[in-house]
């Protein structure tokens, strides 16, 4: 499906392009940014492959300032039963400006509107305070805390480092009431 870029007050949300890789590398290479992500900081070559993958994916969206600078990305991916999963990663250089909130609101609107989602969920580590604040700001409700349900890293002896996750969700009917 062709995605028409979304313009918000301060931002543009568009599909990724292969030539985004240098700006993608600028934030995915930072330990502080990917700390809660299921991957290690990216190399430039990994970022090049990732930009290529994302440019062919319907699930990843680049977020830019009006001058075209890439500041982060959103993820909105279909799940069973008209449900979608939301994700977001922003360069720490551009965090704490309301950009994640502004763009995530726009992508929720797109998910519930154009993509006709019934329910949108997001999940994160309980220690990821910024992500939890963002989910709440978007009007999402806490639905669950899963104990030791994921591991992204291993101990030196090879055993998994288990982490908990918290899940938040919002229904289309709840979203409509917020508008
Ligand atoms: C999760 C993440 C996207 C949240 O980003 P964020 O910068 O906290 O969110 P926003 O861009 O919406 O900024 C909101 C903050 O900016 C402040 N702000 C400053 N100027 C503002 C403005 N002009 N308009 C709106 N808010 C503004 C808000 O008050 C808010 O701060 P508060 O929460 O202390 O009240 C970000 O921390 C991130 O990318 N982390 C790394 C990746 C990650 O962990 N992703 C989630 C994995 S599950």
XYZ file of N, CA, C and O and ligand atoms in Angstrom:
764
model
N 0.848 -1.193 0.000
C 0.000 0.000 0.000
C 0.892 1.255 0.000
O 1.845 1.326 0.770
N 0.581 2.192 -0.883
C 1.385 3.413 -0.949
C 1.105 4.264 0.286
O -0.053 4.454 0.653
N 2.186 4.731 0.913
C 2.027 5.555 2.111
C 2.260 7.024 1.751
O 3.328 7.390 1.272
N 1.259 7.837 1.984
C 1.397 9.271 1.742
C 1.975 9.906 3.005
O 1.414 9.715 4.094
N 3.099 10.625 2.904
C 3.695 11.217 4.105
C 2.674 12.013 4.917
O 1.787 12.664 4.367
N 2.819 11.920 6.238
C 1.933 12.646 7.155
C 2.687 13.882 7.658
O 3.824 13.756 8.147
N 2.059 15.038 7.559
C 2.667 16.274 8.067
C 1.962 16.651 9.362
O 0.739 16.775 9.393
N 2.737 16.823 10.426
C 2.180 17.336 11.679
C 2.680 18.779 11.823
O 3.340 19.293 10.920
N 2.408 19.416 12.954
C 2.833 20.812 13.112
C 4.333 20.993 12.865
O 4.757 21.923 12.196
N 5.142 20.065 13.431
C 6.592 20.268 13.372
C 7.341 19.188 12.603
O 8.566 19.294 12.432
N 6.621 18.122 12.195
C 7.300 16.925 11.703
C 6.725 16.389 10.400
O 5.595 16.724 10.026
N 7.518 15.537 9.760
C 7.028 14.774 8.604
C 7.283 13.297 8.908
O 8.375 12.925 9.360
N 6.270 12.474 8.684
C 6.400 11.023 8.869
C 6.308 10.410 7.471
O 5.328 10.625 6.754
N 7.360 9.702 7.096
C 7.411 9.166 5.726
C 8.027 7.773 5.733
O 8.555 7.331 6.753
N 7.969 7.124 4.584
C 8.635 5.824 4.444
C 10.156 6.025 4.520
O 10.676 7.092 4.164
N 10.873 4.990 4.948
C 12.342 5.050 4.931
C 12.851 4.988 3.500
O 12.197 4.431 2.615
N 14.035 5.570 3.295
C 14.725 5.471 2.014
C 16.096 4.849 2.270
O 16.635 4.966 3.369
N 16.656 4.212 1.252
C 17.963 3.564 1.447
C 19.028 4.587 1.871
O 19.926 4.270 2.632
N 18.876 5.841 1.384
C 19.905 6.838 1.720
C 19.727 7.449 3.120
O 20.439 8.385 3.486
N 18.825 6.884 3.911
C 18.679 7.336 5.306
C 19.735 6.714 6.219
O 19.772 7.002 7.415
N 20.574 5.804 5.661
C 21.367 4.967 6.561
C 22.360 5.732 7.430
O 22.619 5.338 8.569
N 22.886 6.832 6.943
C 23.881 7.556 7.756
C 23.187 8.206 8.965
O 23.671 8.124 10.095
N 22.021 8.778 8.735
C 21.275 9.384 9.849
C 20.692 8.311 10.772
O 20.564 8.517 11.977
N 20.355 7.159 10.194
C 19.869 6.045 11.018
C 21.007 5.552 11.923
O 20.826 5.310 13.113
N 22.191 5.436 11.333
C 23.376 5.029 12.084
C 23.666 6.004 13.226
O 24.041 5.580 14.327
N 23.427 7.292 12.966
C 23.750 8.314 13.974
C 23.043 8.022 15.294
O 23.592 8.281 16.362
N 21.828 7.449 15.258
C 21.190 7.168 16.557
C 21.180 5.684 16.929
O 21.293 5.350 18.098
N 21.097 4.791 15.936
C 21.088 3.361 16.308
C 22.470 2.870 16.744
O 22.601 1.772 17.267
N 23.497 3.697 16.564
C 24.844 3.315 17.010
C 25.092 3.717 18.462
O 26.146 3.427 19.019
N 24.110 4.390 19.083
C 24.309 4.880 20.461
C 23.773 3.878 21.482
O 22.573 3.551 21.452
N 24.630 3.471 22.396
C 24.225 2.538 23.457
C 23.051 3.113 24.253
O 22.101 2.404 24.595
N 23.089 4.416 24.528
C 22.036 5.031 25.348
C 20.670 4.975 24.650
O 19.637 4.943 25.309
N 20.658 4.961 23.336
C 19.395 4.926 22.590
C 18.854 3.494 22.482
O 17.655 3.265 22.618
N 19.733 2.527 22.247
C 19.256 1.152 21.986
C 19.262 0.262 23.239
O 19.007 -0.934 23.149
N 19.523 0.877 24.379
C 19.646 0.140 25.640
C 18.512 -0.857 25.889
O 18.731 -1.964 26.361
N 17.293 -0.469 25.588
C 16.153 -1.355 25.844
C 15.686 -2.088 24.588
O 14.638 -2.733 24.608
N 16.426 -1.945 23.513
C 16.044 -2.604 22.266
C 16.641 -4.016 22.230
O 17.611 -4.305 22.927
N 16.067 -4.893 21.394
C 16.569 -6.276 21.362
C 17.852 -6.439 20.557
O 18.151 -7.542 20.107
N 18.595 -5.358 20.323
C 19.822 -5.455 19.536
C 20.907 -4.563 20.140
O 20.628 -3.677 20.948
N 22.143 -4.815 19.737
C 23.281 -4.004 20.175
C 23.385 -2.767 19.277
O 22.765 -2.729 18.206
N 24.198 -1.772 19.685
C 24.391 -0.614 18.808
C 24.834 -1.054 17.406
O 25.623 -1.997 17.262
N 24.287 -0.390 16.414
C 24.539 -0.756 15.015
C 25.905 -0.289 14.541
O 26.395 0.767 14.948
N 26.468 -1.063 13.620
C 27.612 -0.596 12.842
C 27.046 0.149 11.629
O 25.844 0.028 11.322
N 27.905 0.854 10.923
C 27.443 1.587 9.731
C 26.887 0.613 8.683
O 25.875 0.875 8.044
N 27.537 -0.539 8.547
C 27.083 -1.529 7.562
C 25.707 -2.088 7.956
O 24.828 -2.265 7.104
N 25.505 -2.353 9.241
C 24.188 -2.829 9.698
C 23.123 -1.761 9.431
O 22.002 -2.086 9.038
N 23.476 -0.499 9.655
C 22.519 0.595 9.421
C 22.189 0.682 7.931
O 21.042 0.944 7.560
N 23.166 0.439 7.096
C 22.925 0.476 5.637
C 21.914 -0.609 5.250
O 20.950 -0.370 4.528
N 22.138 -1.825 5.799
C 21.209 -2.936 5.489
C 19.825 -2.673 6.093
O 18.807 -2.995 5.503
N 19.820 -2.079 7.302
C 18.545 -1.800 7.974
C 17.726 -0.753 7.200
O 16.510 -0.897 7.050
N 18.401 0.281 6.703
C 17.685 1.314 5.922
C 17.101 0.681 4.664
O 15.976 1.000 4.257
N 17.848 -0.235 4.070
C 17.351 -0.925 2.864
C 16.129 -1.771 3.220
O 15.106 -1.725 2.547
N 16.237 -2.535 4.341
C 15.108 -3.360 4.791
C 13.875 -2.487 5.077
O 12.767 -2.767 4.616
N 14.102 -1.412 5.818
C 12.974 -0.551 6.207
C 12.335 0.132 5.007
O 11.142 0.411 5.012
N 13.145 0.416 3.984
C 12.590 1.093 2.804
C 11.615 0.179 2.063
O 10.775 0.641 1.294
N 11.725 -1.146 2.313
C 10.807 -2.100 1.680
C 9.740 -2.592 2.650
O 8.967 -3.491 2.309
N 9.743 -2.060 3.879
C 8.810 -2.544 4.895
C 7.628 -1.587 5.029
O 7.778 -0.374 4.900
N 6.463 -2.134 5.286
C 5.273 -1.293 5.508
C 5.170 -0.908 6.982
O 4.261 -0.180 7.377
N 6.054 -1.449 7.828
C 5.904 -1.313 9.276
C 6.759 -0.203 9.904
O 6.531 0.175 11.053
N 7.774 0.252 9.177
C 8.681 1.268 9.734
C 8.450 2.629 9.087
O 8.285 2.715 7.860
N 8.488 3.678 9.905
C 8.264 5.036 9.412
C 9.377 5.939 9.935
O 9.676 5.930 11.135
N 9.963 6.709 9.022
C 10.987 7.678 9.407
C 10.288 8.946 9.889
O 9.266 9.348 9.328
N 10.842 9.555 10.945
C 10.295 10.825 11.438
C 11.357 11.898 11.214
O 12.500 11.745 11.663
N 10.982 12.949 10.502
C 11.943 14.021 10.222
C 11.395 15.370 10.666
O 10.183 15.550 10.795
N 12.328 16.291 10.888
C 11.929 17.693 11.074
C 11.512 18.227 9.709
O 11.754 17.575 8.685
N 10.947 19.418 9.682
C 10.508 19.994 8.404
C 11.694 20.265 7.473
O 11.535 20.340 6.269
N 12.916 20.418 8.063
C 14.092 20.636 7.198
C 14.652 19.326 6.646
O 15.669 19.308 5.974
N 13.983 18.209 6.965
C 14.386 16.916 6.404
C 15.287 16.088 7.318
O 15.546 14.918 7.021
N 15.767 16.637 8.439
C 16.650 15.861 9.325
C 15.894 14.696 9.948
O 14.830 14.883 10.534
N 16.487 13.505 9.848
C 15.887 12.308 10.449
C 16.151 12.323 11.954
O 17.306 12.389 12.379
N 15.095 12.268 12.760
C 15.282 12.366 14.214
C 14.889 11.087 14.939
O 15.141 10.940 16.127
N 14.250 10.147 14.226
C 13.846 8.906 14.876
C 12.920 8.119 13.984
O 12.753 8.445 12.808
N 12.350 7.074 14.571
C 11.427 6.263 13.773
C 10.291 5.708 14.609
O 10.388 5.573 15.829
N 9.221 5.420 13.894
C 8.058 4.755 14.479
C 7.924 3.390 13.824
O 8.438 3.166 12.721
N 7.193 2.521 14.526
C 6.936 1.173 14.021
C 5.467 0.915 14.286
O 4.970 1.203 15.382
N 4.751 0.455 13.293
C 3.342 0.106 13.490
C 3.087 -1.121 12.638
O 3.101 -1.064 11.406
N 2.869 -2.235 13.332
C 2.863 -3.505 12.618
C 1.604 -4.317 12.945
O 1.210 -4.404 14.110
N 0.956 -4.910 11.925
C -0.283 -5.642 12.155
C -0.073 -6.918 12.966
O 0.950 -7.597 12.831
N -1.026 -7.203 13.836
C -1.077 -8.450 14.593
C -2.452 -9.067 14.353
O -3.287 -8.475 13.674
N -2.709 -10.236 14.953
C -4.004 -10.901 14.775
C -5.163 -10.044 15.274
O -4.966 -9.185 16.140
N -6.333 -10.326 14.797
C -7.584 -9.739 15.299
C -7.612 -8.207 15.213
O -7.983 -7.525 16.177
N -7.184 -7.667 14.085
C -7.222 -6.214 13.845
C -6.458 -5.426 14.909
O -6.804 -4.289 15.248
N -5.446 -6.049 15.453
C -4.594 -5.400 16.450
C -3.299 -4.951 15.762
O -2.904 -5.525 14.745
N -2.678 -3.889 16.294
C -1.377 -3.463 15.761
C -0.439 -3.201 16.935
O -0.884 -2.853 18.029
N 0.854 -3.342 16.669
C 1.841 -3.040 17.709
C 2.616 -1.780 17.338
O 3.073 -1.632 16.207
N 2.720 -0.897 18.320
C 3.422 0.372 18.132
C 4.825 0.296 18.744
O 5.009 -0.279 19.815
N 5.798 0.902 18.070
C 7.147 1.023 18.624
C 7.737 2.369 18.218
O 7.223 3.046 17.316
N 8.815 2.772 18.892
C 9.417 4.093 18.601
C 10.839 4.134 19.130
O 11.148 3.592 20.195
N 11.712 4.763 18.362
C 13.092 5.005 18.790
C 13.490 6.380 18.254
O 13.390 6.635 17.050
N 13.911 7.259 19.163
C 14.325 8.607 18.756
C 15.752 8.880 19.192
O 16.181 8.458 20.271
N 16.468 9.599 18.358
C 17.827 10.034 18.688
C 17.771 10.842 19.984
O 16.923 11.742 20.108
N 18.661 10.544 20.933
C 18.588 11.274 22.208
C 18.843 12.768 22.034
O 18.424 13.584 22.848
N 19.477 13.108 20.914
C 19.688 14.514 20.586
C 18.349 15.260 20.445
O 18.264 16.464 20.647
N 17.321 14.515 20.044
C 16.031 15.146 19.754
C 14.942 14.749 20.737
O 13.766 15.060 20.520
N 15.316 14.038 21.787
C 14.296 13.642 22.771
C 13.919 14.836 23.650
O 14.598 15.857 23.659
N 12.828 14.678 24.397
C 12.346 15.690 25.348
C 11.908 16.989 24.667
O 12.040 18.076 25.222
N 11.418 16.885 23.447
C 10.863 18.044 22.738
C 9.400 17.815 22.373
O 8.806 18.626 21.663
N 8.865 16.663 22.779
C 7.495 16.335 22.396
C 7.379 15.733 21.005
O 6.282 15.475 20.515
N 8.519 15.474 20.350
C 8.464 14.951 18.972
C 7.933 13.508 18.929
O 7.189 13.153 18.016
N 8.339 12.698 19.901
C 7.855 11.303 19.912
C 6.338 11.298 20.094
O 5.612 10.580 19.393
N 5.848 12.123 21.011
C 4.401 12.196 21.267
C 3.657 12.684 20.017
O 2.669 12.083 19.603
N 4.170 13.762 19.440
C 3.492 14.356 18.268
C 3.407 13.356 17.105
O 2.358 13.196 16.477
N 4.506 12.653 16.850
C 4.507 11.717 15.711
C 3.738 10.448 16.038
O 3.027 9.909 15.179
N 3.831 9.973 17.293
C 3.106 8.742 17.655
C 1.592 8.980 17.602
O 0.835 8.106 17.185
N 1.164 10.180 18.001
C -0.280 10.494 17.898
C -0.728 10.407 16.442
O -1.790 9.866 16.138
N 0.113 10.937 15.558
C -0.243 10.925 14.133
C -0.288 9.493 13.587
O -1.157 9.153 12.781
N 0.622 8.648 14.065
C 0.642 7.283 13.527
C -0.507 6.457 14.144
O -1.047 5.555 13.494
N -0.900 6.771 15.379
C -2.075 6.097 15.953
C -3.323 6.473 15.146
O -4.160 5.623 14.838
N -3.409 7.723 14.783
C -4.525 8.184 13.960
C -4.577 7.432 12.636
O -5.638 7.012 12.177
N -3.393 7.264 12.040
C -3.279 6.515 10.781
C -3.678 5.048 10.997
O -4.417 4.463 10.206
N -3.208 4.460 12.103
C -3.530 3.053 12.398
C -5.021 2.838 12.610
O -5.625 1.929 12.039
N -5.625 3.703 13.426
C -7.060 3.538 13.702
C -7.923 3.990 12.517
O -9.007 3.452 12.315
N -7.419 4.972 11.754
C -8.197 5.490 10.629
C -7.974 4.668 9.370
O -8.690 3.703 9.098
N -6.919 5.000 8.646
C -6.645 4.359 7.347
C -6.510 2.840 7.466
O -7.028 2.096 6.634
N -5.800 2.362 8.487
C -5.548 0.918 8.590
C -6.636 0.172 9.374
O -6.581 -1.041 9.523
N -7.589 0.902 9.899
C -8.771 0.326 10.552
C -8.434 -0.617 11.722
O -9.079 -1.648 11.922
N -7.392 -0.269 12.467
C -7.051 -1.095 13.641
C -8.167 -0.993 14.681
O -8.813 0.058 14.819
N -8.371 -2.061 15.402
C -9.356 -2.072 16.492
C -8.670 -1.758 17.814
O -9.252 -1.172 18.720
N -7.380 -2.150 17.893
C -6.655 -2.054 19.160
C -5.174 -1.906 18.840
O -4.660 -2.568 17.934
N -4.486 -1.013 19.565
C -3.043 -0.842 19.344
C -2.324 -1.014 20.683
O -2.726 -0.428 21.696
N -1.296 -1.832 20.678
C -0.557 -2.132 21.910
C 0.898 -1.679 21.777
O 1.403 -1.472 20.672
N 1.548 -1.540 22.925
C 2.984 -1.267 22.947
C 3.541 -1.943 24.192
O 2.839 -2.080 25.199
N 4.777 -2.362 24.101
C 5.373 -3.123 25.201
C 6.784 -2.597 25.473
O 7.485 -2.227 24.531
N 7.164 -2.542 26.743
C 8.538 -2.114 27.024
C 9.011 -2.655 28.366
O 8.233 -3.203 29.144
N 10.288 -2.471 28.609
C 10.895 -2.853 29.882
C 10.315 -1.946 30.978
O 10.189 -0.734 30.780
N 9.965 -2.503 32.157
C 9.406 -1.671 33.227
C 10.343 -0.556 33.679
O 9.894 0.419 34.282
N 11.645 -0.681 33.391
C 12.583 0.388 33.766
C 12.678 1.493 32.714
O 13.349 2.502 32.937
N 12.009 1.297 31.585
C 12.077 2.292 30.514
C 11.034 3.387 30.780
O 9.971 3.471 30.175
N 11.403 4.243 31.724
C 10.482 5.272 32.234
C 9.982 6.197 31.128
O 8.804 6.561 31.085
N 10.873 6.595 30.207
C 10.479 7.520 29.133
C 9.416 6.878 28.253
O 8.486 7.538 27.799
N 9.586 5.596 27.980
C 8.616 4.902 27.120
C 7.266 4.776 27.829
O 6.210 4.983 27.219
N 7.285 4.490 29.125
C 6.037 4.362 29.885
C 5.306 5.712 29.931
O 4.102 5.786 29.713
N 6.081 6.776 30.136
C 5.455 8.115 30.150
C 4.817 8.418 28.796
O 3.734 8.993 28.711
N 5.510 8.016 27.746
C 4.981 8.273 26.397
C 3.677 7.499 26.173
O 2.682 8.065 25.697
N 3.664 6.223 26.540
C 2.441 5.420 26.343
C 1.266 6.036 27.107
O 0.161 6.127 26.581
N 1.542 6.490 28.333
C 0.465 7.118 29.125
C 0.000 8.411 28.455
O -1.188 8.703 28.414
N 0.974 9.219 27.973
C 0.615 10.482 27.323
C -0.264 10.248 26.096
O -1.091 11.081 25.746
N -0.063 9.095 25.457
C -0.857 8.771 24.265
C -2.250 8.266 24.630
O -3.071 8.014 23.756
N -2.497 8.097 25.938
C -3.810 7.625 26.382
C -3.894 6.113 26.475
O -4.992 5.554 26.581
N -2.740 5.456 26.446
C -2.750 3.983 26.514
C -2.882 3.540 27.979
O -2.424 4.217 28.886
N -3.543 2.401 28.159
C -3.764 1.840 29.497
C -2.801 0.695 29.751
O -2.554 -0.110 28.856
N -2.328 0.582 30.979
C -1.478 -0.560 31.333
C -2.362 -1.795 31.446
O -3.363 -1.791 32.164
N -2.015 -2.842 30.721
C -2.853 -4.052 30.734
C -2.170 -5.242 31.374
O -2.835 -6.150 31.845
N -0.843 -5.255 31.335
C -0.183 -6.473 31.830
C 1.270 -6.220 32.165
O 1.893 -5.302 31.636
N 1.762 -7.028 33.092
C 3.210 -7.082 33.324
C 3.601 -8.547 33.212
O 3.068 -9.403 33.921
N 4.489 -8.829 32.284
C 4.931 -10.207 32.065
C 6.270 -10.413 32.749
O 7.193 -9.617 32.568
N 6.347 -11.453 33.530
C 7.575 -11.727 34.276
C 8.543 -12.567 33.435
O 8.173 -13.635 32.941
N 9.768 -12.052 33.319
C 10.859 -12.774 32.649
C 10.390 -13.446 31.355
O 10.603 -14.639 31.158
N 9.762 -12.652 30.465
C 9.250 -13.247 29.217
C 10.137 -12.988 28.005
O 9.867 -13.489 26.926
N 11.201 -12.153 28.203
C 12.117 -11.919 27.067
C 13.566 -11.916 27.548
O 13.843 -11.662 28.725
N 14.460 -12.214 26.639
C 15.875 -11.931 26.897
C 16.518 -11.498 25.586
O 16.231 -12.045 24.532
N 17.307 -10.436 25.671
C 17.977 -9.911 24.487
C 19.484 -10.080 24.601
O 20.211 -9.915 23.639
N 19.924 -10.349 25.842
C 21.363 -10.491 26.063
C 21.611 -11.725 26.915
O 20.682 -12.239 27.553
N 22.877 -12.170 26.911
C 23.226 -13.365 27.690
C 24.348 -13.055 28.669
O 25.159 -12.151 28.431
N 24.408 -13.802 29.749
C 25.511 -13.713 30.694
C 26.754 -14.339 30.065
O 26.645 -15.085 29.078
N 27.941 -14.053 30.653
C 29.173 -14.632 30.093
C 29.103 -16.159 29.992
O 29.705 -16.757 29.087
N 28.328 -16.826 30.894
C 28.233 -18.295 30.815
C 27.197 -18.766 29.769
O 26.927 -19.956 29.645
N 26.611 -17.811 29.056
C 25.674 -18.179 27.988
C 24.220 -18.234 28.433
O 23.314 -18.342 27.602
N 23.964 -18.116 29.747
C 22.567 -18.169 30.206
C 21.855 -16.848 29.870
O 22.470 -15.777 29.886
N 20.537 -16.908 29.584
C 19.813 -15.691 29.200
C 19.694 -14.700 30.353
O 19.559 -15.107 31.510
N 19.750 -13.406 30.044
C 19.442 -12.364 31.023
C 17.961 -12.036 30.845
O 17.578 -11.282 29.940
N 17.126 -12.666 31.661
C 15.679 -12.507 31.518
C 15.238 -11.125 31.947
O 15.731 -10.577 32.923
N 14.280 -10.547 31.216
C 13.709 -9.241 31.541
C 12.187 -9.346 31.567
O 11.595 -10.149 30.835
N 11.574 -8.507 32.403
C 10.107 -8.401 32.412
C 9.690 -7.417 31.310
O 10.506 -6.618 30.852
N 8.424 -7.453 30.917
C 7.899 -6.381 30.058
C 6.529 -5.944 30.586
O 5.811 -6.730 31.213
N 6.208 -4.671 30.328
C 4.857 -4.180 30.637
C 4.166 -3.887 29.309
O 4.808 -3.454 28.352
N 2.870 -4.180 29.277
C 2.116 -3.937 28.042
C 1.039 -2.886 28.269
O 0.323 -2.931 29.277
N 0.974 -1.950 27.348
C -0.062 -0.921 27.345
C -0.887 -1.072 26.073
O -0.393 -1.613 25.073
N -2.139 -0.589 26.118
C -2.995 -0.716 24.937
C -4.014 0.404 24.893
O -4.315 1.032 25.923
N -4.524 0.641 23.698
C -5.637 1.585 23.531
C -6.555 1.048 22.439
O -6.079 0.542 21.409
N -7.857 1.121 22.706
C -8.852 0.688 21.728
C -9.224 1.858 20.835
O -9.115 3.020 21.254
N -9.730 1.541 19.649
C -10.172 2.614 18.749
C -11.236 3.481 19.436
O -11.210 4.714 19.338
N -12.163 2.847 20.166
C -13.237 3.606 20.826
C -12.645 4.571 21.865
O -13.129 5.690 22.036
N -11.575 4.156 22.538
C -10.926 5.027 23.535
C -10.203 6.184 22.830
O -10.227 7.326 23.298
N -9.560 5.868 21.716
C -8.836 6.884 20.935
C -9.814 7.957 20.433
O -9.527 9.145 20.502
N -10.968 7.498 19.930
C -11.966 8.439 19.391
C -12.401 9.438 20.462
O -12.620 10.612 20.185
N -12.511 8.954 21.714
C -12.966 9.840 22.796
C -11.904 10.892 23.139
O -12.213 11.952 23.662
N -10.631 10.595 22.865
C -9.550 11.536 23.190
C -9.460 12.674 22.186
O -8.892 13.709 22.462
N -9.999 12.437 20.974
C -9.802 13.411 19.897
C -10.661 14.671 20.083
O -11.695 14.647 20.679
C 10.807 6.361 24.403
C 11.149 7.691 23.763
C 10.705 7.705 22.289
C 10.424 8.806 24.519
O 10.877 10.058 24.040
P 10.637 11.429 24.816
O 11.677 12.364 24.356
O 10.513 11.155 26.283
O 9.177 11.867 24.309
P 8.766 13.211 23.605
O 9.640 13.471 22.414
O 7.323 13.117 23.330
O 9.064 14.320 24.686
C 8.241 14.406 25.832
C 8.896 15.287 26.862
O 9.313 16.507 26.253
C 8.814 17.602 27.029
N 8.682 18.752 26.102
C 9.617 19.711 25.996
N 9.248 20.587 25.038
C 8.063 20.175 24.550
C 7.187 20.667 23.539
N 7.476 21.774 22.838
N 6.059 19.983 23.262
C 5.749 18.854 23.954
N 6.554 18.331 24.929
C 7.710 18.997 25.213
C 7.539 17.066 27.643
O 7.159 17.791 28.770
C 7.937 15.638 27.981
O 8.660 15.583 29.188
P 8.043 14.849 30.477
O 7.752 13.422 30.089
O 9.115 14.952 31.516
O 6.789 15.596 30.798
C 12.664 7.973 23.839
O 13.043 7.998 25.188
C 13.517 6.957 23.091
O 13.598 6.980 21.866
N 14.193 6.053 23.847
C 15.124 5.117 23.271
C 14.425 4.019 22.491
C 13.425 3.261 23.329
O 13.698 2.911 24.468
N 12.279 2.993 22.715
C 11.208 2.250 23.346
C 11.537 0.816 23.355
S 10.151 -0.091 23.988
